[in-house]
Coordinates of C-alpha atoms (C1' of nucleotides) in Angstrom, one line a residue:
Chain A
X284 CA 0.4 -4.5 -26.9
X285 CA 1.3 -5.6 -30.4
X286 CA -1.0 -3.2 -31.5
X287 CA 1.8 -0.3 -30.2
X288 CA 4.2 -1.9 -31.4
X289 CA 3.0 -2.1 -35.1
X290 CA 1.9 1.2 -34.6
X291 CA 5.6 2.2 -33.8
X292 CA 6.4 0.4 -37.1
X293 CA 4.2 1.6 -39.1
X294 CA 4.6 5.1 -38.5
X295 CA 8.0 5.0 -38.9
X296 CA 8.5 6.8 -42.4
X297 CA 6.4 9.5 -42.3
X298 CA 6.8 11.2 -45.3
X299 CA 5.3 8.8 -47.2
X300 CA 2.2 8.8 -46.8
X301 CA -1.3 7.7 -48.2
X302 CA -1.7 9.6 -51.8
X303 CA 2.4 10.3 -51.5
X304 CA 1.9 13.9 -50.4
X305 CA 5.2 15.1 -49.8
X306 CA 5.9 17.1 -46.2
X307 CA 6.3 21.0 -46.2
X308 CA 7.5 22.7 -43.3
X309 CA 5.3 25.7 -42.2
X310 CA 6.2 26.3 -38.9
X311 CA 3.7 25.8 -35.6
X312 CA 4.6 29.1 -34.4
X313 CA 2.9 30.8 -36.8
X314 CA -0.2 28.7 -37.0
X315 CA -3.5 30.5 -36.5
X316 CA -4.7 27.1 -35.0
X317 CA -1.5 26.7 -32.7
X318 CA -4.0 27.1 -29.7
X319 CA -6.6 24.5 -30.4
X320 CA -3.9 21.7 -32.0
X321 CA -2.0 19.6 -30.8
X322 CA 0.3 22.1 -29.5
X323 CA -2.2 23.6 -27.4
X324 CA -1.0 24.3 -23.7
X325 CA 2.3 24.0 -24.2
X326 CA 4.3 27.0 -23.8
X327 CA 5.0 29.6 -26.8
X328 CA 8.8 28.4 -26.4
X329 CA 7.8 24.7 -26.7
X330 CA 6.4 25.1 -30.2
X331 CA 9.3 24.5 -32.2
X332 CA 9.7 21.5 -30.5
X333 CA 5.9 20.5 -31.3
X334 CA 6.7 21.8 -34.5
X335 CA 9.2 18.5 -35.3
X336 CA 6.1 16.0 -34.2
X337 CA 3.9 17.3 -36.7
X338 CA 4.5 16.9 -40.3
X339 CA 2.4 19.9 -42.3
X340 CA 1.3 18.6 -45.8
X341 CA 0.9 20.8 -49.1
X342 CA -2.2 22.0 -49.6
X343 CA -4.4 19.6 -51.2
X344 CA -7.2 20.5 -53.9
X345 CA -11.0 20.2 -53.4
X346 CA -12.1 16.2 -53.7
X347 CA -8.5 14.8 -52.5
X348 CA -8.4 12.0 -50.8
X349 CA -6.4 12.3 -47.0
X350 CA -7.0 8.4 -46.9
X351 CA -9.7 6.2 -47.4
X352 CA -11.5 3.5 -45.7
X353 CA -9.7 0.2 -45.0
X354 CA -6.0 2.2 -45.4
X355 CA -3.8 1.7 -42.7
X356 CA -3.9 3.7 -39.7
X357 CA -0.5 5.8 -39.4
X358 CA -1.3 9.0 -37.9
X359 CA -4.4 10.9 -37.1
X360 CA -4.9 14.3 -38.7
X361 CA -5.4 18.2 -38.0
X362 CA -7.1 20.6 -40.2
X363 CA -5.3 23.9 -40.8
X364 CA -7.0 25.4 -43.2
X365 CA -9.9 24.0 -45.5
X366 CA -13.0 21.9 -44.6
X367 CA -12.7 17.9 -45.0
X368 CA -15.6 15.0 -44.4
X369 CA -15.2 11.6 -43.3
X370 CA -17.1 9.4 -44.5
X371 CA -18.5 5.3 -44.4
X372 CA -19.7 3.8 -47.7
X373 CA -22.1 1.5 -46.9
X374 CA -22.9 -1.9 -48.8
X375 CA -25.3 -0.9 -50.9
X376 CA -22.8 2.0 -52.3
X377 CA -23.8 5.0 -50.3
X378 CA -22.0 7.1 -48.6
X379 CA -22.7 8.2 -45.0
X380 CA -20.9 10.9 -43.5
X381 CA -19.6 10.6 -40.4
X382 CA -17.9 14.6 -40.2
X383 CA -17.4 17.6 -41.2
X384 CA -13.8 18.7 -39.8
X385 CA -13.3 22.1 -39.7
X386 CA -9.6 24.0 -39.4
X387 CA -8.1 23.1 -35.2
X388 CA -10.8 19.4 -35.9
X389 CA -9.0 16.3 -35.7
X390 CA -9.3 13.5 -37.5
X391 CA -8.4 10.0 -37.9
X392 CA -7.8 9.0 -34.5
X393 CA -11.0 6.3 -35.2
X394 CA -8.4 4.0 -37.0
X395 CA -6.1 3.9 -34.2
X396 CA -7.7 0.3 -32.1
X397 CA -7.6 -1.8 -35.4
X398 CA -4.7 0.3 -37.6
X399 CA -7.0 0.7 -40.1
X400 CA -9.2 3.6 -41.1
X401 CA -12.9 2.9 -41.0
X402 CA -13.6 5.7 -42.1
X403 CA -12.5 7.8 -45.8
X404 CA -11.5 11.8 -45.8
X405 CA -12.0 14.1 -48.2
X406 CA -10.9 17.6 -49.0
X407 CA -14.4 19.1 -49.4
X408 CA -12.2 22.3 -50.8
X409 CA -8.4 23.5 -50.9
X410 CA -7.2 22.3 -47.2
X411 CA -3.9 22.1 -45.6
X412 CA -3.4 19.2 -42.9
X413 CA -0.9 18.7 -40.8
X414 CA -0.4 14.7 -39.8
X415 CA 0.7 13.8 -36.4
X416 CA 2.8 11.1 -36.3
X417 CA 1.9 9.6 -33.0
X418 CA 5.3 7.5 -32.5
X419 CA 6.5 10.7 -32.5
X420 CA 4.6 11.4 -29.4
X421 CA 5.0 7.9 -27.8
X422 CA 8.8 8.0 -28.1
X423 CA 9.9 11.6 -26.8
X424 CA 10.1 12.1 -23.5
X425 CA 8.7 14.7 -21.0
X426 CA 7.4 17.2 -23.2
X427 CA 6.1 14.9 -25.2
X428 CA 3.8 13.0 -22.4
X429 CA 1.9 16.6 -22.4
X430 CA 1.8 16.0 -26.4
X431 CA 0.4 12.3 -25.9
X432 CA -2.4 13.8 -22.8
X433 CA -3.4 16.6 -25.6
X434 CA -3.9 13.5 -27.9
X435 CA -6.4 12.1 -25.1
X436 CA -8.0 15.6 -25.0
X437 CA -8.8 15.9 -28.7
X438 CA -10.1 12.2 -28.8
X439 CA -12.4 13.3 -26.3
X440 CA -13.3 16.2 -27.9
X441 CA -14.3 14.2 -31.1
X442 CA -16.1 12.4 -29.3
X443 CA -18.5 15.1 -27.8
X444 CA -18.9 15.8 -31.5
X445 CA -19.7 12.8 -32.3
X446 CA -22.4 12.8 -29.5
X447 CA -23.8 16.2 -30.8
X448 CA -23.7 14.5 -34.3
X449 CA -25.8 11.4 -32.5
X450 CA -28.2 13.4 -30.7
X451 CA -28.8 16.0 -34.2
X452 CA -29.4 12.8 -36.5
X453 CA -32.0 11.4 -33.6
X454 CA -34.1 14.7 -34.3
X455 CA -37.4 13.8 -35.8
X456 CA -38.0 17.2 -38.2
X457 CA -35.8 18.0 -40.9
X458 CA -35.7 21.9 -39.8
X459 CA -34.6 20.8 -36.4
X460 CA -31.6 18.7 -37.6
X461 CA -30.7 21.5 -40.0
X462 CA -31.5 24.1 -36.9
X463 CA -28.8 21.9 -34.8
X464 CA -26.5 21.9 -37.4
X465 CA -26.0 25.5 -38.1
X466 CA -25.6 26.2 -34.6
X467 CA -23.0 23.4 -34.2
X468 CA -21.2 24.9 -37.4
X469 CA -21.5 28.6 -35.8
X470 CA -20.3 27.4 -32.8
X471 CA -17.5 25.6 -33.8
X472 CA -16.3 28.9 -35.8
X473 CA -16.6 31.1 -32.7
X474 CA -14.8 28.9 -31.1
X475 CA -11.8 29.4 -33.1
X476 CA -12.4 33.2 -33.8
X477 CA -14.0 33.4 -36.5
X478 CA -17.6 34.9 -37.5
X479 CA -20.2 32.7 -36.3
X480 CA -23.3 34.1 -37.6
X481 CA -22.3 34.9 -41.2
X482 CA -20.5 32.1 -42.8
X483 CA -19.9 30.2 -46.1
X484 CA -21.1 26.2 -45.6
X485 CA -18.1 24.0 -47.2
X486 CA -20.3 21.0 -48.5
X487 CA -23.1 20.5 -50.6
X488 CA -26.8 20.3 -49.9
X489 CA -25.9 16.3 -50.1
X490 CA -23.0 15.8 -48.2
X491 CA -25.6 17.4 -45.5
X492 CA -28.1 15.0 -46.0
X493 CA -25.6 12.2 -46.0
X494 CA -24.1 13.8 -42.4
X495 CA -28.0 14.7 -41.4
X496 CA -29.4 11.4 -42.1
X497 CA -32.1 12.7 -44.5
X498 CA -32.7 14.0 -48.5
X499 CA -30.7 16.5 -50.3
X500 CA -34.6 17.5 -51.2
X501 CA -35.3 17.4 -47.5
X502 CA -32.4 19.9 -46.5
X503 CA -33.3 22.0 -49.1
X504 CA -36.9 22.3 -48.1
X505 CA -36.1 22.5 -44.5
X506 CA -33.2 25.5 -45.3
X507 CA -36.8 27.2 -47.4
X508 CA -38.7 26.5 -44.0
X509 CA -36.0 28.5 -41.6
X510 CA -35.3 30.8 -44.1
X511 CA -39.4 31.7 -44.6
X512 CA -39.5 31.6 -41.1
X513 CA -37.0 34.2 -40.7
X514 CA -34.5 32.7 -38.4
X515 CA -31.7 32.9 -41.2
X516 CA -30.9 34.0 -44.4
X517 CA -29.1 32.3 -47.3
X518 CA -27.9 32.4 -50.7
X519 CA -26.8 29.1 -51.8
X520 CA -24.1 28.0 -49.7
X521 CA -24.0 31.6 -47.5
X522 CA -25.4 31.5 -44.3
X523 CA -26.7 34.1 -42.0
X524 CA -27.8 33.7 -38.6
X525 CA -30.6 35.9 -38.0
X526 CA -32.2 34.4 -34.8
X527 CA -29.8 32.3 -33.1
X528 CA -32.4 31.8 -29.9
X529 CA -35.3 30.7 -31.6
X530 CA -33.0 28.7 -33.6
X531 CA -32.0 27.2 -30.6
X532 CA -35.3 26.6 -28.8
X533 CA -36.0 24.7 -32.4
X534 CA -33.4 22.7 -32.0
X535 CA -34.0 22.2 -28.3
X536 CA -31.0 20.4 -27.8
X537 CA -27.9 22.2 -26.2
X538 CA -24.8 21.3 -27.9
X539 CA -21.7 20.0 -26.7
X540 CA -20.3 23.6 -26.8
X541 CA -21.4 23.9 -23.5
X542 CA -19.3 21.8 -22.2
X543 CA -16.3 23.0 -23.9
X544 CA -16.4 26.7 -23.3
X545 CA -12.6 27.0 -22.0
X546 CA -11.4 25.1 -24.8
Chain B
X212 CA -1.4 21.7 -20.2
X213 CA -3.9 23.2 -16.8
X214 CA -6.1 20.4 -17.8
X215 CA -3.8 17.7 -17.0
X216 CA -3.2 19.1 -13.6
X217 CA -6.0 19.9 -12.6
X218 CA -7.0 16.3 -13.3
X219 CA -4.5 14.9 -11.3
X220 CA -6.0 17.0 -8.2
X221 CA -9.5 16.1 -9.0
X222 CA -9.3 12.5 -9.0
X223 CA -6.5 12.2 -6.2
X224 CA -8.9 10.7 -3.7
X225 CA -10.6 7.7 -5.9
X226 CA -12.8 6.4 -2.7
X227 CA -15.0 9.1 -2.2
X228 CA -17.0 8.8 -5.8
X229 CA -20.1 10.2 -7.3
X230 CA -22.8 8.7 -5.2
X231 CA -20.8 8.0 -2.4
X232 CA -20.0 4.4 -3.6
X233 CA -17.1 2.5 -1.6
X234 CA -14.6 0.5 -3.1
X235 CA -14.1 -3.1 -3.0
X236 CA -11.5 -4.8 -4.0
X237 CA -12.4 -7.9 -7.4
X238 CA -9.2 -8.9 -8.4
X239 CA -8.6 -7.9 -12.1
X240 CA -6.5 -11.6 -12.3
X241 CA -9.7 -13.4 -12.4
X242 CA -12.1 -11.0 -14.1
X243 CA -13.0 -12.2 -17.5
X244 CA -13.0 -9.2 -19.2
X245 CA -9.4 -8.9 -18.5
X246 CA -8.4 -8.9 -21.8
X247 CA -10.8 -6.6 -23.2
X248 CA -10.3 -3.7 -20.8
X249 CA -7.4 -1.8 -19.5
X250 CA -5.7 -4.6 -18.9
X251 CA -5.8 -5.8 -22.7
X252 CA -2.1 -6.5 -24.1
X253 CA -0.6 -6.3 -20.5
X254 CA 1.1 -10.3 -19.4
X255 CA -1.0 -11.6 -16.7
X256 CA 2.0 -11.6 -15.1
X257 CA 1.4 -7.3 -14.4
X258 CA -2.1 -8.2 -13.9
X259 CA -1.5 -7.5 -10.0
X260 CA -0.3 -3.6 -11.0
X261 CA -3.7 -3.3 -12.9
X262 CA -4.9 -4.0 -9.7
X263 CA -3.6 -1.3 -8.3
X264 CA -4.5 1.2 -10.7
X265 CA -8.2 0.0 -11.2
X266 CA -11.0 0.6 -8.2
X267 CA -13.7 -2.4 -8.6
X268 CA -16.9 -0.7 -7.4
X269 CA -19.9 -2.5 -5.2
X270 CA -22.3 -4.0 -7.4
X271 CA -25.2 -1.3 -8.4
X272 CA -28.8 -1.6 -8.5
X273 CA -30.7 -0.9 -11.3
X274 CA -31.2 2.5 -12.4
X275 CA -28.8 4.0 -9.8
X276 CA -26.2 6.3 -11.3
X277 CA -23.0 5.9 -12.1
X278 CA -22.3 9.7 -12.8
X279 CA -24.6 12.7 -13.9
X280 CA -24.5 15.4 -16.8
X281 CA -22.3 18.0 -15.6
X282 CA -20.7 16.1 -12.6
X283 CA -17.3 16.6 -12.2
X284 CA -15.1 13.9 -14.3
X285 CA -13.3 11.6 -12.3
X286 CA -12.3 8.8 -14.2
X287 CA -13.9 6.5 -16.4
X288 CA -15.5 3.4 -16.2
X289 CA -15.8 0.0 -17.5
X290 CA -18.6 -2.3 -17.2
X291 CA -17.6 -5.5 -15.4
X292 CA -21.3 -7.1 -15.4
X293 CA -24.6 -5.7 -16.5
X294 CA -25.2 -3.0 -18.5
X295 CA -25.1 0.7 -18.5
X296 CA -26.9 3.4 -20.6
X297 CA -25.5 7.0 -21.4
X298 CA -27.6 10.1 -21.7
X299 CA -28.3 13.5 -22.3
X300 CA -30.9 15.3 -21.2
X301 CA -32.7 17.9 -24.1
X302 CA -33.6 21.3 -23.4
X303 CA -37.2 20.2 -23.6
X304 CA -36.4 17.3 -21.1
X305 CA -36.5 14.3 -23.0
X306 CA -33.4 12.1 -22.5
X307 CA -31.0 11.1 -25.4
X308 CA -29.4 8.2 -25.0
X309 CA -25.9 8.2 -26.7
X310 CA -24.8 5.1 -25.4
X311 CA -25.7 1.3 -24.2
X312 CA -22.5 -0.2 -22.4
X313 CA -22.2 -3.9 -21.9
X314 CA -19.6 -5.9 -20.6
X315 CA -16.1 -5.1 -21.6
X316 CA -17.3 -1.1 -22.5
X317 CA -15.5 1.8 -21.4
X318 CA -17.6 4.9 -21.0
X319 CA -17.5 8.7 -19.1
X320 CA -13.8 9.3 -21.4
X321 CA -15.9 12.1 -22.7
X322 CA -16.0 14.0 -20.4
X323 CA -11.7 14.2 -20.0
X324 CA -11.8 17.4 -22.4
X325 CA -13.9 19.4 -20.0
X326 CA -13.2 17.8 -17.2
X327 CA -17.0 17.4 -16.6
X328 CA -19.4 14.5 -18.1
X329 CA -21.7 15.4 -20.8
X330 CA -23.4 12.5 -20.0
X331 CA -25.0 10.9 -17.2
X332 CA -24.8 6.9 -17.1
X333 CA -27.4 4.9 -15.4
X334 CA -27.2 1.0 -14.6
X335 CA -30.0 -0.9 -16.8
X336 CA -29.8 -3.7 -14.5
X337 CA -28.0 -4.6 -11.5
X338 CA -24.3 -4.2 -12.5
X339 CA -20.2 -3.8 -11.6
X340 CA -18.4 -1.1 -13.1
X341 CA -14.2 -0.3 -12.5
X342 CA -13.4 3.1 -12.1
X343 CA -10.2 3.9 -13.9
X344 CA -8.6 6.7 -12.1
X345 CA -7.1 8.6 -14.9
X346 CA -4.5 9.7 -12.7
X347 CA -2.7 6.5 -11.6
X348 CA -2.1 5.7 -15.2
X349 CA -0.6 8.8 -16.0
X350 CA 1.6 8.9 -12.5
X351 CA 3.1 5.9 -12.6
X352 CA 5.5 4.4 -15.1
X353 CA 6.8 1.9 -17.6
X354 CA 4.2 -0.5 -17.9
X355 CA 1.9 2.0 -16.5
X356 CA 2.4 3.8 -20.3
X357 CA 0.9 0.5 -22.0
X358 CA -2.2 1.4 -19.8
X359 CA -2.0 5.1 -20.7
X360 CA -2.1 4.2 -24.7
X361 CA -4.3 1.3 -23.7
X362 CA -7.1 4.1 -22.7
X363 CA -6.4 5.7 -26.2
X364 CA -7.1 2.3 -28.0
X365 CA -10.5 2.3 -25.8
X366 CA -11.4 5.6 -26.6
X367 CA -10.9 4.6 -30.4
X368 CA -13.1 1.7 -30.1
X369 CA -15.6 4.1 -28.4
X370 CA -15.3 6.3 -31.6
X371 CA -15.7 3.6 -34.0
X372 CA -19.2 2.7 -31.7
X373 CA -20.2 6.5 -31.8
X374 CA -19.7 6.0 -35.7
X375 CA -21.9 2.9 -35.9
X376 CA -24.7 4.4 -33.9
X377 CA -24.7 7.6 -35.9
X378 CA -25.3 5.5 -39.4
X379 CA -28.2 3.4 -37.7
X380 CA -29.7 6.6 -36.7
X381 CA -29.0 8.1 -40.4
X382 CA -31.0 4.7 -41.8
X383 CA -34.3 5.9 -42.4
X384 CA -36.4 2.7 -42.0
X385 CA -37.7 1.7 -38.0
X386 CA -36.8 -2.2 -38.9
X387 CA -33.5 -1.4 -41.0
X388 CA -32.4 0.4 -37.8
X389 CA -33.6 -2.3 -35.6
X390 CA -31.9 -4.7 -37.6
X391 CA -28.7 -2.6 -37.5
X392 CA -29.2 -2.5 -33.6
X393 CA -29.6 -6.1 -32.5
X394 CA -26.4 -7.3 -35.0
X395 CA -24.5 -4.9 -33.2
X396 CA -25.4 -6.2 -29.9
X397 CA -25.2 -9.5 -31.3
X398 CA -21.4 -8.7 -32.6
X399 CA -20.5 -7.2 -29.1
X400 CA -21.2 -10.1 -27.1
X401 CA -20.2 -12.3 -29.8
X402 CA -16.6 -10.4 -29.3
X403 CA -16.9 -10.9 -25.4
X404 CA -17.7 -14.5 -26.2
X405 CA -21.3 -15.0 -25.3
X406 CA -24.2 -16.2 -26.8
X407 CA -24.6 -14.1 -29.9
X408 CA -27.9 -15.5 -31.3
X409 CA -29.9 -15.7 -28.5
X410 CA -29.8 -13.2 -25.8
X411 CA -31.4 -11.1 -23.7
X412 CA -32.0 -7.4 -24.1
X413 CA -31.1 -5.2 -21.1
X414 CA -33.4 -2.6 -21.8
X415 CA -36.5 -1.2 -22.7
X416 CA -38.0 -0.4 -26.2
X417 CA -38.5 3.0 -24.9
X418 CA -35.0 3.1 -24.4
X419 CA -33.9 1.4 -28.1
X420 CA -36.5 4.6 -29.3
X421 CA -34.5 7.1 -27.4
X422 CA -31.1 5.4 -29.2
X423 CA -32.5 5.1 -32.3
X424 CA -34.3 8.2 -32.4
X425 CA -37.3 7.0 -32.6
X426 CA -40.8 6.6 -31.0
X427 CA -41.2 3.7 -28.4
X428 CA -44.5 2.3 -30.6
X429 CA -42.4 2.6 -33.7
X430 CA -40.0 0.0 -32.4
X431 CA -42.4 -2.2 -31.8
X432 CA -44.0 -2.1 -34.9
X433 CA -40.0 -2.8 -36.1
X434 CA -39.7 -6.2 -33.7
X435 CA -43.3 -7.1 -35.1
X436 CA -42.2 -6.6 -38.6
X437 CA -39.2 -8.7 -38.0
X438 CA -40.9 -11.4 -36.1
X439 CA -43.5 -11.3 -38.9
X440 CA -40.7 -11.8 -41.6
X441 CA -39.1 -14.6 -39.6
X442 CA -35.7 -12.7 -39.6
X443 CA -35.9 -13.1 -35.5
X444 CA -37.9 -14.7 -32.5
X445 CA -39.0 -12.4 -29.9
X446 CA -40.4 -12.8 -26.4
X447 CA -40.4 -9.6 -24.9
X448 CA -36.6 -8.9 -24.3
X449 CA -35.2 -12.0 -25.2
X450 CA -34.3 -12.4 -28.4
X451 CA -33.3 -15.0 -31.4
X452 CA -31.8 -14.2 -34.5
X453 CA -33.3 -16.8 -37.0
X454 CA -31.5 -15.4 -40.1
X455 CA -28.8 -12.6 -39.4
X456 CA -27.3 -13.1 -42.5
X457 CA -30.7 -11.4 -44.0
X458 CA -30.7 -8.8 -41.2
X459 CA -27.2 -8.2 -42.6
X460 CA -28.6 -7.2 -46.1
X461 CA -31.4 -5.6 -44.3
X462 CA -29.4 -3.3 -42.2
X463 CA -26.9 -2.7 -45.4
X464 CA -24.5 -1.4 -43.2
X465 CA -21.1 -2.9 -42.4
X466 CA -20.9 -2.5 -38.8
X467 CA -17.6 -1.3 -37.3
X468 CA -17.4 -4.9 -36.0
X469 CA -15.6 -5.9 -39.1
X470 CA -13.0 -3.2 -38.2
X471 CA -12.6 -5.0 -34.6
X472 CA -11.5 -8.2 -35.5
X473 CA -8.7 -8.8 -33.7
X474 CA -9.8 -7.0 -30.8
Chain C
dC64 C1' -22.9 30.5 -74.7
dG65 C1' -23.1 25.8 -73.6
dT66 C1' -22.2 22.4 -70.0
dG67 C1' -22.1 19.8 -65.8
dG68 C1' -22.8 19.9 -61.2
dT69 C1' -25.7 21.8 -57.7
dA70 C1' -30.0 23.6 -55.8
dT71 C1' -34.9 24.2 -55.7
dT72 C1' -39.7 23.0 -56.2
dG73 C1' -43.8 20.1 -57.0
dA74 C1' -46.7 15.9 -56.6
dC75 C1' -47.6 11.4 -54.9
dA76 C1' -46.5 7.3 -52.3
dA77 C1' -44.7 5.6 -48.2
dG78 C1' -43.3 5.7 -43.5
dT79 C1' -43.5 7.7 -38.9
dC80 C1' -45.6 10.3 -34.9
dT81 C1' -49.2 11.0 -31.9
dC82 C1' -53.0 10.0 -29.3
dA83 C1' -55.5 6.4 -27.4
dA84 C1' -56.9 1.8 -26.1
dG85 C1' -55.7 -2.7 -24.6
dA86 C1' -52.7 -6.7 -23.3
dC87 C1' -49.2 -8.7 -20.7
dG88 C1' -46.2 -9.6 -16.6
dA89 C1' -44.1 -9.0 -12.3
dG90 C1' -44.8 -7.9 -7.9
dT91 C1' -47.9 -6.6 -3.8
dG92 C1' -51.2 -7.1 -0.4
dG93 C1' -55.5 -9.1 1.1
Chain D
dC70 C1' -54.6 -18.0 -4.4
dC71 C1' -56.6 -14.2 -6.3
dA72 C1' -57.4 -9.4 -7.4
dC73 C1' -55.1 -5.3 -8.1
dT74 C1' -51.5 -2.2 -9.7
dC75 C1' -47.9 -0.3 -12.1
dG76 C1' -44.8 -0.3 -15.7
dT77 C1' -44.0 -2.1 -20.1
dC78 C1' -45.3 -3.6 -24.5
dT79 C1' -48.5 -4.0 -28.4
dT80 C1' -51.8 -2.5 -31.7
dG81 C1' -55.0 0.7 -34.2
dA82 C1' -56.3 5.1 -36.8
dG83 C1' -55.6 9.6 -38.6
dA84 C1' -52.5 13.6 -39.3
dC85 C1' -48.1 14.8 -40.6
dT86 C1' -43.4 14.5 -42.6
dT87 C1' -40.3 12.7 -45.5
dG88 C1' -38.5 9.9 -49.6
dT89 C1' -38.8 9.5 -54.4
dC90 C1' -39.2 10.7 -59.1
dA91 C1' -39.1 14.4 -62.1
dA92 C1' -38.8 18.9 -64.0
dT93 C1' -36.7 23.2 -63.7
dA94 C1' -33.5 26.9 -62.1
dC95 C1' -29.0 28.4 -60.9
dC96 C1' -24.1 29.0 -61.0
dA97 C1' -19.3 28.6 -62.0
dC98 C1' -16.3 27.3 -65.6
dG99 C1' -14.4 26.6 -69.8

DNA sequence: CGTGGTATTGACAAGTCTCAAGACGAGTGG
DNA sequence: CCACTCGTCTTGAGACTTGTCAATACCACG
């Protein structure tokens, strides 16, 4: 129970935070994500009251650190807008990434048992965040409780994604992990409304072999091999969907999506 | 906010379960993993209002099921005694496995976001598990709150696991996985105080493949390499760890163990 | 028009997968 | 007690895929 307790502490001055990004109000209300956040089933009239959990950052640049491994845990985050990675360095210097989090993806939550971040996260291009002070949650009452069960919900969800991440990485071809990848990416953009078989990729052929487990050389050869085999098209970082289904018959894994249709 | 609700409704009659197990009651005051599951931070004194909120299940055979892929979430679970493997099934029918859960482990919290489990769980070996009806924490209140942000400290500790499987699987060496795999075991039951040298494995190598992503021969090959390099001793399942500070350096990867010090 | 980061492509070495054959161990029934 | 069986584990050999090193192409930016 110390553990809350601390947390409570720590917590308590939240406009100081890791980097010493200073709070912005943008309000809730109008958020694009309001649906998929934090705020998400509570009712429209609720929001301003959401709106004074949840402390909305400036907009930070490409390459920004949100924190970094080993900082202490105060608050998980939310993407608004932007892309951002977590990431592990391991001992011999490499990074592994852990995540891509895309706007309505939370983040962070993973430092919550031992108040400390295992994981680093990085703005992989101009990204607003909004933090969410958890005592906030834990100490308001009623409406709050839904607040603290949406918490529960979004750890959940990460961790779905962190299954789908699990089961792409245990792939044994590179154009399956890349096939299972896309699809995950496209999905997660439908999900929130957005195109999902014509998009922009926010990271590097490296940060994707970091995240994939495999070669920047690798993903590049196995981006050739879909593209050659006509199931998408790409310039660089553009993506285009052209055979979704045989893309996923490739991949031959079905994605958490499934299981969050509703969401 | 339906979520929540409908929850509550779902898991309002705890005795009827998946499978049809009945309940018996194991008193959570003389359980040793009381301090590394639910009940974790609560005075022994409330031990007795765990109790009540926690269903102790019959022992279960080996290779029955705790719950399936797409069965209805309930509650989750911890593991008592035993051990407990999580899956998903592929398109193609081969099984992932996302998970190995021993003693102390919480798993099935995935499924809370849906409200149906992505996984299915299977006992490795004859085992106990605790239900955790979901709703009993969130009903009931005061100390029943330390509970409710007790589950979100599990499901953080579950992320930090998902995290360390994902980098084994992004190693790209069989034994540097291997190596990765067995300290991690090693560091679990160390943390549950048990022998963490020289222990037992609960399951199969074709199992450890299907974790690792890898082929059942290729793990072999790994345990022969390691045997071969005197880093371990090996007799089928049971195994010694001869030199895990090498293993360490082998593995290169800080498990999140280091994160879960205090835990 | 450079410049630095990023992406692609080639060639070879190294590691893994697959298919296949045995070895081992626990449990069964004669 | 032994032979048998089934599941698990190990080991071998060849095909295939990926990692690595290196060269080159591309692109956005100043």
């Amino acid at each position: 129970m110390e553990n809350i307790v601390q947390l409570a502490k720590n917590t308590s001055d939240a406009s100081t935070m890791t980097g010493g990004q200073s709070a912005r109000k943008v309000s809730c209300t109008s958020c694009c994500m309001r649906n998929l956040c934090i705020a998400a089933g509570t009712e429209d009239s609720f929001l301003p009251e959401i709106d004074k959990l949840v402390v909305h950052w400036h907009p930070m640049a490409r390459g920004r650190h949100i924190f970094r491994e080993g900082d202490e845990f105060k608050q998980p985050f939310v993407v608004r807008s932007g892309a951002v990675k977590t990431y592990q360095t391991l001992e011999n210097g490499e990074e592994q990434i852990t995540g891509f989090m895309l706007p309505g993806d939370v983040f962070g939550l993973e430092g919550l048992a031992a108040l400390q971040h295992a994981n680093g996260a990085i703005a992989l291009e101009t990204s607003s965040v909004c933090a969410i002070p958890l005592q906030n949650l834990f100490k308001i009452n009623v409406e709050a409780r839904v607040a603290e069960r949406q918490v529960l919900m979004l750890l959940s969800e990460s961790m779905l994604r962190k299954d789908s991440h699990a089961m792409m990485l245990a792939m044994n071809k590179a154009h399956e992990r890349i096939s299972a990848f896309l699809l995950d990416i496209s999905d997660r953009l439908h999900r929130r409304g957005l195109a999902a078989h014509d998009f922009s990729l926010p990271m590097s052929r490296s940060d994707i072999g970091r995240f994939l487990g495999m070669s920047q050389e690798t993903v590049s050869r196995a981006f050739a091999k879909l593209i050659r085999d006509k199931l998408i098209e790409s310039n660089g970082r553009n993506i285009k969907l052209v055979n979704p289904g045989t893309l996923g018959k490739l991949s031959g894994y079905k994605l958490d999506s499934s299981f969050l249709k509703s969401a």
